[in-house]
Amino acid sequence: MSDSRQSEVAVLGAGVSGIYQIKRLVDLGIDAVVLEAENDLGGTWHRNRYPGCRFDSESYTYGYSFSKELLDEWHWKERFSSQPENLRYLNYVADKFDLRRHMRFNKRVERMAWDESEHRWHLSLADGDTHTARFVVTSLGPLSAATLPAYPGMDEFEGPSFHTFFWPNEPVELAGKRVGVIGTGATGIQVIGEIADKVSELKVFQRRPNWSTPLNNSPISESEMDAIRDRYDEIFANCAASPQGFEHVPRWGFWDMTAAERRELWDELYTRSGFAILAGNFAEIFVDEAANREMSEYIADRIRQRVHDPAVAEKLIPTDHGFGLQRLPLETDYFEAYNRPNVELVDLSQTPIERLTATGIQTADRHYDLDLIVYATGFDAITGAFDRVDIRGVDGTSLGEKWRDGPSTYCGLLSHGFPNMAMVAGPQSVSGSTNFPRAIEGGVDWVTGLLEYLREHGYSRVEAQPEAEQEWVDEVMRFHERLLFRRSKGWFTGYNSNVAGHEEGNVRYQAYFGGATRYTAKVTELAANGYPGLTMA
Ligand code: NAP
């Protein structure tokens, strides 16, 4: 029997954003429910269970900052916490604040239609249920629409095969297995480093290499955790002051140093943790081709030092984009994996995959016999999760149609024609390009502030004005054009060879690259000034 319910607010997704969003709404006494497609909470940390999956933000900068009690209670065990621990953390938060009772699982929203006469959204769920809500807050996640390649014969392979996003919950036997991994993005690089010494053979199918630098993970002892707790105010203040939401702070002055001094600095950054070498580096490497070239050459030398076979090392060095111009994967023993006798790099740029067979992968020059195939082939990023819901706004306009050539939003938070739909971690916000929880806490607080404002003023409808939206799109494009990112093929700029309309050459202005500090200042000012650019009724 189908069920029909209603609430003032429906939050879509029970991941990192949805959990905090429902906490804020419940605290305000707003009638709200989370609809989650999966059978449990956790979002990205519920789904991605592949070996090696872990933060690449320092754990203590990733946790929620909103509760001192929570900060005092939780002990991060590693500087870069692993997926099982991260999922435990999110469950701990939900249980501590009794949030589960506001969540409904296995509730995939398939369609959302705006009703102008009632100022309400009507939601149709995959299980036949319906839900009506005055406001919808999307917290769908920027990387939740996994994409597979389309090779002939994919369904003929007789062994297990899955996308990393759908790595099974039950243990997967790796010992003694011949495993193929397709894809060398941040995910593939984590998997490969982790499983290389656990499988009998590992074939890595690489189309384009990625720059990658050491994660430099380490355990966090009780006393170190105490010191971190004492420093939490400072840590979050540092993150708020950094464009990428980390404690690492970029610097200008590339050309004020000698080449030897720069190398000395990079030697130090290479041994520091996480994104230090990216977010704590010279800002010039993102805008100045000569600076970027020198930096790239430094990292290339590091790869040459770590990979014994010079021919393999060269194949692992990107030549189509400079260091830091696609999302930087962080690695643990990744390059050393290629020194193992059981690991082979298959260069798809030389010998492309022709098809899959019952027993493995056929490339242009030979067949690889495999027991297990892992697709680490990425996501229809940022807008993909929206495209998977049929969202119909004013006069039945389709959001998918509106965003066909790329999203158009008011600060990544609302979109004209789709009233009462607020986005946390939406397209053209900073959530995709910064330390995620730092960005979404700001996003959730902003959306919650807007809902409070509407309630206080008795408004039942809010919509972005087209002119204000265009101003933001122009701002997004301005920063895009300023950065060397613009020429790279990565999900930041909407590239995905497996999704129609996202192939090479179709630039989509999906993310705001002006930095979190500038973004926060902008949206805070809008709220303080009574939300110019929004029409309320
Ligand atoms: P990705 O960066 O988009 O990488 C996908 C990989 O699959 C690329 O190497 C791509 O090759 C390859 N590929 C795609 N289609 C293919 C095809 N048809 N044939 C052969 N190869 C193909 O995806 P991802 O590695 O899943 O990472 C996505 C994002 O998730 C990351 O950038 C990061 O933001 C996030 N992530 C975060 C963490 C963390 O926080 N710890 C960990 C993992 C991932 P091309 O480069 O040639 O397209």
Coordinates of C-alpha atoms and ligand atoms in Angstrom, one line a residue:
M1 CA 0.0 0.0 0.0
S2 CA 1.4 3.4 -0.9
D3 CA 1.6 6.0 1.8
S4 CA 1.1 9.8 1.5
R5 CA 2.7 12.1 4.0
Q6 CA 3.5 15.7 4.4
S7 CA 5.9 18.0 6.3
E8 CA 6.9 21.6 6.3
V9 CA 10.4 20.7 5.0
A10 CA 11.6 17.6 3.2
V11 CA 15.4 17.2 3.2
L12 CA 16.7 14.9 0.4
G13 CA 19.6 12.8 1.5
A14 CA 21.0 11.6 4.9
G15 CA 24.7 12.2 4.2
V16 CA 27.0 14.6 5.9
S17 CA 24.8 17.6 4.9
G18 CA 21.4 16.0 5.5
I19 CA 22.4 15.0 9.0
Y20 CA 23.3 18.5 10.0
Q21 CA 20.4 20.0 8.1
I22 CA 17.8 17.9 10.0
K23 CA 19.6 18.7 13.3
R24 CA 19.2 22.5 12.7
L25 CA 15.5 22.1 11.7
V26 CA 14.6 19.9 14.6
D27 CA 16.3 22.3 17.0
L28 CA 14.1 25.1 15.7
G29 CA 10.9 23.0 16.1
I30 CA 10.3 22.9 12.3
D31 CA 8.3 19.9 11.1
A32 CA 10.9 18.2 8.8
V33 CA 11.8 14.8 7.5
V34 CA 14.8 13.4 5.7
L35 CA 14.1 11.2 2.7
E36 CA 17.0 8.9 2.0
A37 CA 17.2 6.6 -1.0
E38 CA 19.6 4.2 0.6
N39 CA 18.7 1.8 3.5
D40 CA 20.7 3.8 6.0
L41 CA 22.3 7.1 6.7
G42 CA 25.9 8.2 5.8
G43 CA 25.8 9.2 2.2
T44 CA 29.2 8.9 0.7
W45 CA 30.5 7.1 3.7
H46 CA 27.6 4.6 3.6
R47 CA 28.1 3.8 0.0
N48 CA 31.9 3.9 -0.7
R49 CA 33.1 0.7 1.1
Y50 CA 36.1 0.0 -1.2
P51 CA 39.4 -1.0 0.4
G52 CA 41.5 2.1 1.1
C53 CA 38.6 4.5 1.3
R54 CA 39.4 7.2 3.8
F55 CA 39.4 11.0 4.3
D56 CA 41.9 13.1 2.6
S57 CA 41.0 16.0 4.8
E58 CA 42.6 15.9 8.3
S59 CA 39.9 14.1 10.3
Y60 CA 39.7 16.8 13.0
T61 CA 39.0 19.4 10.3
Y62 CA 36.3 17.1 8.7
G63 CA 34.1 16.5 11.8
Y64 CA 31.1 18.7 12.5
S65 CA 32.0 21.9 14.5
F66 CA 28.5 22.7 15.8
S67 CA 28.6 20.8 19.1
K68 CA 31.4 21.3 21.7
E69 CA 30.1 18.2 23.5
L70 CA 30.5 16.1 20.3
L71 CA 34.0 17.5 19.7
D72 CA 34.9 16.6 23.3
E73 CA 33.6 13.1 23.0
W74 CA 34.8 11.9 19.7
H75 CA 38.3 10.5 19.3
W76 CA 39.6 10.5 15.7
K77 CA 42.0 7.5 15.6
E78 CA 43.9 8.5 12.5
R79 CA 44.9 11.7 11.0
F80 CA 43.0 10.5 7.9
S81 CA 40.2 8.4 9.2
S82 CA 39.0 5.4 7.2
Q83 CA 35.5 4.8 5.8
P84 CA 34.2 2.3 8.5
E85 CA 35.2 4.8 11.3
N86 CA 33.7 7.7 9.4
L87 CA 30.4 5.9 9.1
R88 CA 30.6 5.1 12.8
Y89 CA 31.1 8.8 13.5
L90 CA 28.0 9.8 11.4
N91 CA 25.9 7.2 13.2
Y92 CA 27.2 8.4 16.5
V93 CA 26.1 11.9 15.7
A94 CA 22.7 10.8 14.5
D95 CA 22.2 8.7 17.6
K96 CA 23.5 11.3 20.0
F97 CA 21.1 13.9 18.8
D98 CA 18.3 11.4 18.2
L99 CA 18.0 12.3 14.5
R100 CA 17.1 8.8 13.1
R101 CA 13.5 9.2 14.0
H102 CA 13.3 12.1 11.5
M103 CA 14.7 10.0 8.7
R104 CA 13.0 7.7 6.3
F105 CA 15.1 5.2 4.5
N106 CA 14.6 3.4 1.1
K107 CA 12.8 6.5 0.0
R108 CA 14.2 7.4 -3.4
V109 CA 12.6 10.6 -4.8
E110 CA 11.9 10.1 -8.5
R111 CA 9.9 13.2 -9.2
M112 CA 9.3 16.5 -7.7
A113 CA 6.6 18.8 -9.0
W114 CA 5.9 22.4 -7.8
D115 CA 2.3 23.3 -7.1
E116 CA 1.9 27.0 -7.6
S117 CA -1.6 27.2 -6.1
E118 CA -0.6 25.6 -2.9
H119 CA 3.1 26.8 -2.7
R120 CA 4.1 23.2 -2.2
W121 CA 6.2 20.5 -3.7
H122 CA 4.7 17.1 -4.5
L123 CA 7.3 14.3 -4.3
S124 CA 6.8 10.9 -5.9
L125 CA 9.0 8.2 -4.4
A126 CA 10.2 5.0 -6.2
D127 CA 8.2 2.8 -3.8
G128 CA 4.9 4.4 -4.8
D129 CA 4.7 6.7 -1.7
T130 CA 4.1 10.4 -2.1
H131 CA 5.2 13.3 0.1
T132 CA 4.2 16.9 0.1
A133 CA 6.4 19.6 1.5
R134 CA 6.4 23.4 1.6
F135 CA 10.1 23.5 1.2
V136 CA 12.6 21.0 -0.2
V137 CA 16.3 21.1 0.8
T138 CA 18.5 19.0 -1.4
S139 CA 21.5 17.5 0.2
L140 CA 22.2 15.0 -2.5
G141 CA 26.0 15.1 -2.5
P142 CA 28.3 16.2 -5.3
L143 CA 29.6 12.7 -5.9
S144 CA 26.6 10.4 -5.6
A145 CA 25.8 9.6 -9.2
A146 CA 28.3 6.9 -10.1
T147 CA 29.1 6.3 -13.8
L148 CA 30.2 3.2 -15.6
P149 CA 31.9 3.1 -19.0
A150 CA 30.0 1.5 -21.9
Y151 CA 32.3 -1.2 -23.2
P152 CA 30.8 -4.0 -25.2
G153 CA 30.5 -7.2 -23.3
M154 CA 30.4 -5.7 -19.8
D155 CA 27.5 -8.0 -18.9
E156 CA 29.3 -11.0 -20.2
F157 CA 32.1 -11.0 -17.6
E158 CA 31.4 -14.0 -15.4
G159 CA 33.3 -12.9 -12.3
P160 CA 32.2 -10.2 -9.8
S161 CA 32.4 -6.7 -11.1
F162 CA 31.2 -3.4 -9.6
H163 CA 31.8 0.3 -9.4
T164 CA 33.7 1.3 -6.3
F165 CA 30.6 3.2 -5.1
F166 CA 28.8 -0.1 -5.0
W167 CA 31.5 -2.1 -3.4
P168 CA 29.5 -4.8 -1.5
N169 CA 28.8 -4.6 2.2
E170 CA 29.9 -8.2 2.7
P171 CA 33.7 -9.0 2.6
V172 CA 35.1 -9.4 -0.9
E173 CA 37.7 -12.2 -1.2
L174 CA 40.9 -10.7 -2.7
A175 CA 43.5 -13.2 -1.7
G176 CA 44.6 -15.3 -4.7
K177 CA 42.5 -13.3 -7.1
R178 CA 43.5 -11.7 -10.4
V179 CA 42.0 -8.2 -10.2
G180 CA 41.5 -5.5 -12.8
V181 CA 41.0 -1.9 -11.7
I182 CA 39.7 0.5 -14.4
G183 CA 40.4 4.2 -13.5
T184 CA 43.1 6.1 -11.7
G185 CA 41.3 9.0 -10.1
A186 CA 41.3 9.6 -6.3
T187 CA 39.3 6.4 -5.8
G188 CA 41.4 4.1 -8.0
I189 CA 44.6 5.4 -6.5
Q190 CA 43.3 4.6 -3.0
V191 CA 42.1 1.1 -4.0
I192 CA 45.3 0.3 -5.9
G193 CA 47.6 1.3 -3.0
E194 CA 45.6 -0.7 -0.6
I195 CA 45.1 -4.0 -2.5
A196 CA 48.3 -4.4 -4.4
D197 CA 49.9 -6.6 -1.8
K198 CA 46.7 -8.6 -1.1
V199 CA 45.8 -9.9 -4.5
S200 CA 47.7 -12.4 -6.7
E201 CA 47.7 -10.2 -9.8
L202 CA 46.6 -6.6 -10.2
K203 CA 46.1 -5.1 -13.7
V204 CA 45.6 -1.3 -13.6
F205 CA 43.8 0.0 -16.7
Q206 CA 44.9 3.6 -17.0
R207 CA 43.5 6.0 -19.6
R208 CA 45.2 9.2 -18.3
P209 CA 47.5 9.4 -15.3
N210 CA 46.8 11.7 -12.5
W211 CA 49.2 13.7 -10.4
S212 CA 49.2 12.3 -6.8
T213 CA 51.1 13.1 -3.6
P214 CA 51.5 11.3 -0.3
L215 CA 48.7 11.4 2.2
N216 CA 51.1 10.9 5.1
N217 CA 48.6 9.3 7.4
S218 CA 49.4 8.5 11.0
P219 CA 47.5 7.4 14.2
I220 CA 46.3 9.9 16.7
S221 CA 47.1 9.0 20.3
E222 CA 44.9 9.9 23.3
S223 CA 47.3 12.7 24.2
E224 CA 47.4 14.1 20.6
M225 CA 43.6 14.0 20.6
D226 CA 43.5 16.0 23.8
A227 CA 45.8 18.6 22.3
I228 CA 43.6 18.7 19.2
R229 CA 40.5 19.2 21.4
D230 CA 42.2 22.1 23.1
R231 CA 42.8 23.6 19.7
Y232 CA 39.4 23.1 18.1
D233 CA 38.5 26.8 18.1
E234 CA 41.7 27.7 16.5
I235 CA 41.4 24.8 14.0
F236 CA 38.0 25.9 12.8
A237 CA 39.0 29.5 12.7
N238 CA 42.0 28.5 10.5
C239 CA 39.8 26.5 8.2
A240 CA 37.3 29.4 7.9
A241 CA 40.2 31.7 7.0
S242 CA 41.5 29.5 4.2
P243 CA 40.0 29.5 0.7
Q244 CA 39.9 25.7 0.6
G245 CA 38.6 25.1 4.1
F246 CA 41.8 23.5 5.4
E247 CA 44.4 24.5 7.9
H248 CA 46.8 24.8 5.0
V249 CA 47.1 28.3 3.8
P250 CA 48.2 29.3 0.3
R251 CA 51.0 31.9 -0.2
W252 CA 52.0 34.2 -3.1
G253 CA 55.6 34.9 -3.9
F254 CA 56.7 32.1 -6.2
W255 CA 59.0 34.4 -8.2
D256 CA 60.4 36.0 -5.0
M257 CA 62.3 32.8 -4.2
T258 CA 65.1 31.1 -6.0
A259 CA 64.4 27.7 -7.7
A260 CA 66.5 26.1 -5.0
E261 CA 64.4 27.7 -2.2
R262 CA 61.2 26.6 -3.9
R263 CA 62.5 23.0 -4.0
E264 CA 63.3 23.2 -0.4
L265 CA 59.8 24.3 0.5
W266 CA 58.3 21.6 -1.7
D267 CA 60.5 18.9 -0.1
E268 CA 59.0 20.0 3.2
L269 CA 55.4 20.1 1.9
Y270 CA 55.8 16.7 0.3
T271 CA 56.3 15.2 3.7
R272 CA 53.5 17.1 5.4
S273 CA 50.0 15.7 5.6
G274 CA 47.1 15.8 3.2
F275 CA 46.6 18.7 0.9
A276 CA 49.5 20.7 2.3
I277 CA 51.4 20.5 -1.0
L278 CA 48.3 21.8 -2.8
A279 CA 46.5 24.2 -0.5
G280 CA 49.7 25.3 1.3
N281 CA 51.6 25.9 -1.9
F282 CA 52.2 29.0 -4.0
A283 CA 48.9 30.4 -5.3
E284 CA 50.8 31.1 -8.6
I285 CA 50.7 27.4 -9.6
F286 CA 47.0 27.8 -10.3
V287 CA 47.2 30.8 -12.5
D288 CA 50.7 31.0 -13.9
E289 CA 51.7 28.5 -16.5
A290 CA 55.5 28.8 -15.9
A291 CA 55.0 28.3 -12.1
N292 CA 52.7 25.4 -12.7
R293 CA 55.3 23.8 -15.1
E294 CA 58.1 24.0 -12.6
M295 CA 55.9 22.6 -9.8
S296 CA 54.7 19.7 -12.1
E297 CA 58.3 18.9 -13.0
Y298 CA 59.1 18.7 -9.3
I299 CA 56.3 16.2 -8.7
A300 CA 57.3 14.3 -11.9
D301 CA 60.8 13.8 -10.4
R302 CA 59.3 12.5 -7.2
I303 CA 57.4 9.9 -9.3
R304 CA 60.6 9.0 -11.1
Q305 CA 62.4 8.5 -7.8
R306 CA 59.7 6.2 -6.5
V307 CA 58.9 4.0 -9.5
H308 CA 61.8 1.7 -10.3
D309 CA 61.0 1.0 -14.0
P310 CA 61.6 4.3 -15.9
A311 CA 59.2 3.4 -18.6
V312 CA 56.4 2.8 -16.1
A313 CA 57.3 6.0 -14.3
E314 CA 56.9 8.0 -17.4
K315 CA 53.5 6.5 -18.1
L316 CA 52.4 7.6 -14.6
I317 CA 53.3 11.2 -15.2
P318 CA 50.5 13.3 -16.6
T319 CA 51.4 15.2 -19.8
D320 CA 48.0 16.7 -20.6
H321 CA 47.5 18.8 -17.4
G322 CA 49.7 20.4 -14.8
F323 CA 49.9 19.6 -11.1
G324 CA 46.8 20.6 -9.1
L325 CA 44.7 21.4 -12.2
Q326 CA 42.4 18.5 -11.6
R327 CA 41.3 17.3 -8.2
L328 CA 44.5 16.0 -6.6
P329 CA 44.3 12.4 -5.4
L330 CA 46.3 11.6 -2.3
E331 CA 48.0 8.3 -2.0
T332 CA 49.5 5.7 0.3
D333 CA 52.1 3.4 -1.3
Y334 CA 50.5 4.0 -4.7
F335 CA 53.6 4.5 -6.8
E336 CA 55.4 1.7 -4.9
A337 CA 52.6 -0.7 -6.0
Y338 CA 54.1 -0.5 -9.5
N339 CA 57.4 -1.9 -8.2
R340 CA 55.7 -5.1 -7.2
P341 CA 56.0 -8.1 -9.5
N342 CA 52.3 -8.8 -9.3
V343 CA 51.2 -5.4 -10.5
E344 CA 51.1 -4.3 -14.2
L345 CA 50.1 -0.9 -15.6
V346 CA 48.1 -1.2 -18.8
D347 CA 48.3 2.0 -20.8
L348 CA 44.9 2.5 -22.5
S349 CA 46.2 5.4 -24.4
Q350 CA 48.4 3.0 -26.3
T351 CA 46.2 -0.1 -26.2
P352 CA 42.5 0.8 -25.6
I353 CA 40.0 -1.6 -24.1
E354 CA 38.1 -3.2 -27.0
R355 CA 35.6 -5.2 -25.0
L356 CA 35.0 -7.3 -21.9
T357 CA 34.7 -11.0 -22.2
A358 CA 33.4 -13.8 -20.0
T359 CA 36.9 -14.1 -18.5
G360 CA 38.5 -10.7 -18.5
I361 CA 39.4 -7.6 -20.6
Q362 CA 40.4 -7.5 -24.2
T363 CA 42.6 -4.6 -25.2
A364 CA 43.9 -3.7 -28.6
D365 CA 46.9 -6.0 -28.1
R366 CA 46.0 -8.8 -25.7
H367 CA 43.5 -10.4 -23.4
Y368 CA 43.8 -10.0 -19.6
D369 CA 42.4 -12.9 -17.6
L370 CA 40.7 -11.7 -14.5
D371 CA 38.6 -12.9 -11.6
L372 CA 37.3 -9.6 -10.4
I373 CA 36.8 -6.2 -12.2
V374 CA 36.6 -2.9 -10.2
Y375 CA 35.3 0.1 -12.0
A376 CA 36.8 3.2 -10.3
T377 CA 35.4 5.3 -13.1
G378 CA 34.0 8.2 -11.2
F379 CA 30.8 10.2 -11.1
D380 CA 28.4 12.4 -13.0
A381 CA 29.6 15.1 -10.5
I382 CA 27.7 17.9 -8.9
T383 CA 24.6 18.0 -11.2
G384 CA 24.3 14.2 -11.8
A385 CA 22.3 13.6 -8.6
F386 CA 19.8 16.4 -9.7
D387 CA 19.5 14.9 -13.2
R388 CA 18.4 11.6 -11.7
V389 CA 15.3 13.2 -10.2
D390 CA 12.6 14.6 -12.5
I391 CA 12.3 18.1 -11.0
R392 CA 9.5 20.2 -12.4
G393 CA 9.3 23.8 -11.3
V394 CA 7.0 26.7 -12.3
D395 CA 4.8 25.8 -15.3
G396 CA 6.3 22.3 -15.3
T397 CA 9.7 23.5 -16.4
S398 CA 12.3 20.7 -16.0
L399 CA 15.5 21.5 -14.0
G400 CA 17.4 18.9 -16.1
E401 CA 16.4 20.9 -19.2
K402 CA 17.3 24.2 -17.6
W403 CA 20.7 22.9 -16.7
R404 CA 21.3 20.8 -19.9
D405 CA 24.4 22.8 -20.8
G406 CA 25.4 23.5 -17.3
P407 CA 23.8 24.7 -14.0
S408 CA 22.6 28.2 -13.4
T409 CA 22.1 29.2 -9.7
Y410 CA 21.8 31.9 -7.2
C411 CA 25.0 31.4 -5.3
G412 CA 24.6 27.6 -5.6
L413 CA 21.7 27.9 -3.2
L414 CA 18.5 28.4 -5.3
S415 CA 17.6 28.3 -9.0
H416 CA 15.1 30.6 -10.7
G417 CA 11.9 28.8 -11.7
F418 CA 12.2 26.3 -8.8
P419 CA 10.8 28.1 -5.8
N420 CA 11.2 26.8 -2.3
M421 CA 13.9 24.4 -3.4
A422 CA 17.2 25.2 -1.5
M423 CA 20.4 23.4 -2.2
V424 CA 23.1 22.5 0.3
A425 CA 26.3 21.6 -1.6
G426 CA 24.6 22.7 -4.8
P427 CA 26.2 23.4 -8.2
Q428 CA 28.2 26.7 -8.3
S429 CA 28.7 26.7 -4.5
V430 CA 32.1 25.9 -3.0
S431 CA 31.2 22.5 -1.6
G432 CA 32.7 20.5 -4.4
S433 CA 36.0 22.2 -4.4
T434 CA 36.7 22.6 -0.6
N435 CA 36.9 20.6 2.6
F436 CA 33.3 19.4 2.4
P437 CA 31.9 19.7 5.9
R438 CA 33.4 23.1 6.4
A439 CA 31.5 24.3 3.3
I440 CA 28.2 22.5 4.1
E441 CA 28.0 23.7 7.6
G442 CA 27.9 27.2 6.2
G443 CA 25.4 26.1 3.5
V444 CA 23.1 24.5 6.0
D445 CA 23.2 27.5 8.3
W446 CA 22.4 29.8 5.4
V447 CA 19.4 27.7 4.3
T448 CA 18.2 27.4 7.8
G449 CA 18.5 31.2 8.3
L450 CA 16.4 31.7 5.1
L451 CA 13.7 29.3 6.3
E452 CA 13.6 31.1 9.7
Y453 CA 13.4 34.5 7.9
L454 CA 10.4 33.2 5.8
R455 CA 8.7 31.9 8.8
E456 CA 9.2 35.1 10.8
H457 CA 7.8 37.2 7.9
G458 CA 4.9 34.8 7.1
Y459 CA 6.2 34.1 3.6
S460 CA 5.3 30.8 1.9
R461 CA 7.3 31.2 -1.3
V462 CA 10.8 32.2 -2.2
E463 CA 12.4 32.3 -5.6
A464 CA 15.7 33.5 -7.1
Q465 CA 15.4 36.4 -9.5
P466 CA 16.8 35.7 -12.9
E467 CA 19.1 38.8 -12.9
A468 CA 20.6 38.0 -9.6
E469 CA 21.1 34.4 -10.8
Q470 CA 22.9 35.6 -13.9
E471 CA 25.1 37.8 -11.8
W472 CA 26.3 34.8 -9.9
V473 CA 26.8 32.7 -13.0
D474 CA 28.9 35.5 -14.4
E475 CA 31.0 35.5 -11.2
V476 CA 31.4 31.8 -11.4
M477 CA 32.6 32.1 -15.0
R478 CA 35.0 34.9 -14.1
F479 CA 36.9 32.8 -11.6
H480 CA 36.8 29.8 -13.9
E481 CA 38.4 31.8 -16.7
R482 CA 41.1 33.1 -14.3
L483 CA 42.4 29.6 -13.3
L484 CA 44.4 27.1 -15.2
F485 CA 41.8 24.5 -14.2
R486 CA 39.8 25.7 -17.1
R487 CA 41.8 23.7 -19.6
S488 CA 41.8 20.4 -17.7
K489 CA 39.5 17.5 -18.1
G490 CA 38.2 16.7 -14.7
W491 CA 34.9 16.6 -12.8
F492 CA 35.5 20.1 -11.4
T493 CA 34.8 21.4 -14.9
G494 CA 32.1 18.9 -15.6
Y495 CA 34.1 16.5 -17.8
N496 CA 33.0 12.8 -17.8
S497 CA 33.5 10.8 -21.0
N498 CA 30.7 8.4 -19.9
V499 CA 27.9 11.0 -19.7
A500 CA 26.3 12.6 -22.8
G501 CA 26.9 16.3 -22.9
H502 CA 29.9 16.1 -20.4
E503 CA 32.5 14.9 -22.9
E504 CA 35.6 16.9 -23.7
G505 CA 34.9 20.4 -24.9
N506 CA 31.6 20.8 -23.1
V507 CA 32.7 23.1 -20.3
R508 CA 30.1 23.3 -17.6
Y509 CA 30.5 26.0 -14.9
Q510 CA 29.7 23.6 -12.1
A511 CA 31.8 24.9 -9.2
Y512 CA 32.7 28.2 -7.8
F513 CA 36.5 28.7 -7.7
G514 CA 36.6 32.0 -5.9
G515 CA 37.3 30.3 -2.6
A516 CA 35.3 29.6 0.5
T517 CA 36.3 32.8 2.3
R518 CA 35.0 35.0 -0.5
Y519 CA 31.9 32.8 -0.9
T520 CA 31.0 32.9 2.8
A521 CA 31.5 36.7 2.9
K522 CA 29.1 37.0 -0.1
V523 CA 26.3 34.8 1.1
T524 CA 26.5 36.2 4.7
E525 CA 26.1 39.7 3.4
L526 CA 23.1 38.7 1.3
A527 CA 21.4 37.3 4.4
A528 CA 22.3 40.3 6.5
N529 CA 20.8 42.6 3.9
G530 CA 17.4 40.8 3.7
Y531 CA 18.3 38.5 0.7
P532 CA 18.4 40.9 -2.2
G533 CA 17.9 38.9 -5.4
L534 CA 15.2 36.7 -3.9
T535 CA 11.5 37.3 -4.3
M536 CA 9.4 36.4 -1.4
A537 CA 5.6 36.1 -1.2
Ligands
NAP1 P1 37.5 10.4 -11.2 O1 38.5 11.3 -10.5 O2 36.6 11.0 -12.1 O3 38.4 9.3 -11.9 C1 37.8 8.4 -12.8 C2 38.8 7.6 -13.4 O4 38.2 6.6 -14.3 C3 39.8 8.4 -14.3 O5 41.0 7.8 -14.2 C4 39.2 8.2 -15.7 O6 40.1 8.3 -16.8 C5 38.7 6.7 -15.6 N1 37.7 6.4 -16.5 C6 36.5 6.9 -16.6 N2 35.8 6.4 -17.7 C7 36.6 5.5 -18.2 C8 36.5 4.7 -19.3 N3 35.4 4.6 -20.1 N4 37.6 3.9 -19.7 C9 38.7 3.9 -18.9 N5 38.9 4.7 -17.9 C10 37.9 5.5 -17.5 O7 36.7 9.6 -10.1 P2 37.1 9.1 -8.7 O8 38.4 8.6 -8.7 O9 36.0 8.2 -8.2 O10 37.1 10.4 -7.9 C11 36.1 11.4 -7.9 C12 36.2 12.3 -6.7 O11 35.7 11.6 -5.6 C13 37.5 12.7 -6.4 O12 38.1 13.7 -7.2 C14 37.3 13.2 -5.0 O13 36.8 14.5 -4.9 C15 36.3 12.2 -4.5 N6 37.0 11.2 -3.7 C16 37.4 11.6 -2.5 C17 38.1 10.8 -1.7 C18 38.5 11.3 -0.3 O14 38.1 12.3 0.1 N7 39.3 10.6 0.4 C19 38.5 9.6 -2.1 C20 38.1 9.2 -3.4 C21 37.4 10.0 -4.2 P3 40.2 9.8 -17.5 O15 41.0 10.6 -16.5 O16 41.0 9.5 -18.7 O17 38.9 10.3 -17.7

